[in-house]
Amino acid sequence: MEVISGIHAIPGTHISRVYLIEDDELSLVDTGMPWSAGRVIKYIRSIGRRPDELSRILLTHSHPDHIGGAPGILKHSGARVFAHQADSRQRYGNCRTLNYMGIFGALDVTLPFFYRTRLDCLVAEDDLIPTAGGIRVLHTPGHTPGSVCYLLEREGLLFSGDTIFAGHGRVSRSLPFPGTDTAQYKQSVERLAAMDFDILCGGHGEPLGGGASKALCILLQRKPNPPTWREFFFMRLPRLLLLHRSRNAEDCETD
């Protein structure tokens, strides 16, 4: 599915989103779960492109649900893997690999989530990646130390990973996972709210196709502090379940 011309949200990656940027070369933003690799390769072929045209994989952070598909995808392409240094680990022989809390991505074993994925290129604040008119790197630590967002400046489109995401036409923030720095996370979200971007492609949920930065500002005005697990279980989750039941009922009436 195309979010806008040349920007694809790859079908079948709803648990953890994978986006394809179509230009002279192909680029991915995140790789999803381990089983997403086959879906990514299949989708590239379905739009008339070849897997070996994939030149770069841009990772927003090193959580296993975002890097899990990388080993499988790399078997079909010579793509270079990009990520921030703070979400990686230096190894012997001048080799750097992705790393999450010294566990996931730290072992070189043939088990999902535990493949040791090489890191080819380090990204840093204000880097400009030369594709699709230029993709600006924004270092947005908090969710993980090396979390980054990628901004397509020409289109005003933000790939935000798990820093912020959208669903049901609304912007939302991540819950605090192990390794989260809440103070840094809050600063990063406030920084994004001060920017001007129209389209939001988050690491989970559905892309928001207009007025994304304005929606984020409204969210922060209503709820300046990030969500907690207590709020999720006692407030947000019941609302989501109610919404799900309501939509199922509407579908039954339509049928």
C-alpha positions in Angstrom: 0.0 0.0 0.0 1.3 3.4 -0.9 1.1 6.1 1.7 2.1 8.7 -0.9 3.7 8.1 -4.3 6.9 6.1 -3.8 6.4 5.4 -0.1 5.0 2.0 0.7 3.7 0.5 4.0 4.4 -3.1 3.3 1.3 -5.3 3.7 1.4 -8.0 6.4 3.7 -6.1 8.7 1.0 -4.7 11.1 2.7 -6.0 14.3 5.7 -3.9 13.6 5.7 -1.7 10.5 8.1 -1.9 7.6 8.2 0.9 5.0 9.7 0.9 1.5 11.1 4.0 -0.1 11.1 3.7 -3.9 13.6 5.8 -5.8 16.3 5.0 -8.3 17.4 2.7 -5.5 15.2 1.1 -2.9 15.5 1.7 0.9 13.7 0.1 3.8 12.8 1.8 7.1 12.9 -1.0 9.8 12.5 -4.7 9.0 9.8 -5.9 11.4 9.6 -9.4 12.9 11.8 -12.3 11.6 8.9 -13.6 9.5 8.5 -10.2 7.8 11.5 -10.8 5.6 9.6 -13.0 3.1 6.8 -10.5 2.9 9.2 -7.7 2.2 10.9 -9.6 -0.6 7.6 -10.7 -2.1 6.3 -7.1 -2.0 9.4 -5.7 -3.7 8.8 -8.2 -6.6 5.1 -7.4 -6.7 5.8 -3.7 -7.7 8.1 -4.8 -10.5 11.4 -4.2 -8.6 14.1 -6.6 -7.6 15.4 -7.4 -4.1 19.0 -6.7 -5.2 17.9 -3.1 -5.9 17.6 -2.6 -2.1 20.6 -0.5 -1.2 20.0 0.5 2.4 18.1 -0.5 5.6 17.4 2.5 7.8 16.7 1.3 11.4 14.9 3.6 13.8 16.1 1.6 16.9 17.4 -1.8 17.9 14.3 -3.4 19.5 13.9 -7.0 18.2 10.5 -6.4 16.6 12.2 -3.8 14.4 15.4 -5.5 13.4 14.2 -9.1 13.4 13.6 -9.3 9.6 17.1 -7.9 8.7 19.0 -11.2 8.5 16.5 -12.7 6.1 16.3 -9.6 3.9 20.1 -9.4 3.7 20.2 -12.9 2.2 18.5 -11.4 -0.9 20.3 -8.1 -1.2 23.6 -6.4 -0.6 21.9 -3.6 1.4 23.8 -1.6 4.0 22.4 -1.4 7.5 22.1 2.1 9.0 21.5 2.8 12.7 22.7 5.1 15.5 25.8 4.2 17.4 24.1 4.2 20.8 22.0 1.2 19.8 25.0 -0.9 18.7 28.0 -2.7 20.1 31.6 -2.7 19.0 33.0 -6.2 18.6 36.4 -7.7 17.8 37.9 -7.0 14.4 36.4 -3.5 14.1 32.9 -5.1 13.6 29.8 -3.3 15.0 26.5 -5.0 15.4 23.0 -4.0 16.6 22.4 -4.5 20.3 19.5 -4.3 22.7 20.3 -4.5 26.4 23.2 -6.9 25.8 20.7 -9.7 24.9 18.8 -9.5 21.6 21.2 -9.2 18.6 24.1 -10.2 20.8 24.4 -13.9 20.0 25.3 -15.4 16.7 22.9 -18.3 16.8 20.3 -19.4 14.3 17.3 -18.5 16.4 14.7 -15.7 15.7 15.7 -12.4 17.4 19.1 -13.7 18.3 20.9 -13.3 15.0 23.8 -11.0 15.3 23.1 -8.3 12.7 26.0 -6.3 11.3 25.8 -2.5 11.3 27.5 -0.9 8.2 26.8 2.8 8.6 26.4 5.0 11.7 23.8 7.8 11.5 23.9 10.9 13.7 21.9 14.0 14.3 21.3 16.1 11.1 22.8 13.6 8.7 21.3 13.8 5.2 20.8 10.4 3.4 20.9 11.0 -0.3 17.7 9.4 -1.6 14.1 10.5 -2.2 15.1 14.1 -2.2 17.0 13.8 1.0 16.2 12.1 4.3 17.2 14.0 7.4 18.2 12.1 10.5 16.8 13.2 13.9 18.3 11.7 17.0 15.4 11.2 19.4 16.7 9.2 22.4 14.5 8.0 25.1 12.7 4.9 23.9 16.2 3.6 23.4 19.5 5.5 23.6 19.9 5.4 19.8 16.3 6.0 18.7 16.2 8.1 15.5 13.5 9.4 13.3 13.9 9.9 9.5 12.3 13.0 7.9 11.6 13.2 4.2 11.9 17.0 4.0 10.4 17.3 0.5 7.2 15.5 1.5 7.0 16.5 5.1 6.8 12.8 6.1 8.3 11.5 9.3 9.3 7.9 9.9 9.1 7.9 13.7 9.8 4.3 14.8 8.5 3.9 18.4 9.0 7.5 19.4 5.5 8.3 18.3 3.0 6.5 16.2 -0.6 6.7 15.1 -3.8 4.6 15.1 -7.5 5.2 14.5 -6.5 8.7 13.2 -4.8 9.7 16.4 -1.2 10.2 17.5 0.1 8.3 20.5 3.3 7.7 22.4 5.2 4.6 23.4 4.9 3.0 26.8 8.1 2.7 28.9 9.9 -0.5 28.0 13.2 -1.8 29.7 15.9 0.7 28.8 13.6 3.7 28.4 14.8 7.0 29.7 11.6 8.8 30.4 13.1 12.3 30.7 14.9 12.0 27.4 11.8 10.5 25.8 9.7 13.4 26.9 12.3 15.9 25.5 12.4 14.1 22.2 8.6 14.1 21.7 8.4 17.8 22.6 11.1 18.4 20.0 9.1 16.7 17.4 6.0 18.6 18.4 7.9 21.9 17.6 8.6 20.7 14.1 6.4 20.9 11.0 5.6 17.6 9.3 2.3 16.6 7.7 2.5 12.8 7.4 3.4 10.3 10.2 4.6 6.8 9.5 5.1 5.2 12.9 6.6 1.9 13.9 3.1 0.6 14.8 -0.5 1.4 13.8 -1.6 3.0 10.6 0.1 6.0 8.9 -1.5 9.3 9.6 -2.0 11.1 6.3 -2.3 14.8 7.3 -1.8 17.3 10.0 0.4 15.0 12.0 2.6 17.5 13.9 -0.5 19.5 14.7 -2.1 16.4 16.2 1.0 15.7 18.3 0.8 19.3 19.6 -2.8 18.8 20.6 -1.9 15.5 22.4 0.8 17.2 24.4 -1.5 20.0 25.4 -4.0 17.5 26.7 -1.5 15.1 28.2 2.0 16.5 28.6 3.4 13.5 30.4 4.1 10.2 28.6 1.7 7.3 29.3 2.4 4.7 32.0 1.6 1.0 32.1 -1.0 1.6 34.8 -2.8 4.1 32.6 -2.6 1.6 29.7 -4.2 -1.3 31.5 -6.9 0.7 33.4 -7.8 3.4 30.9 -6.5 2.9 27.4 -6.9 -0.8 27.0 -10.6 -0.9 28.0 -11.2 1.9 25.4 -9.4 0.0 22.7 -11.4 -3.2 23.5 -14.7 -1.2 23.4 -13.7 0.3 20.1 -12.9 -3.1 18.7 -16.2 -4.6 19.8 -18.1 -1.6 18.3 -16.4 -1.9 15.0 -17.1 -5.7 14.9 -20.7 -5.0 15.6 -20.9 -2.4 12.7 -19.3 -5.0 10.4 -21.9 -7.6 11.3 -24.7 -5.1 10.6 -23.2 -4.2 7.2 -23.0 -7.9 6.3 
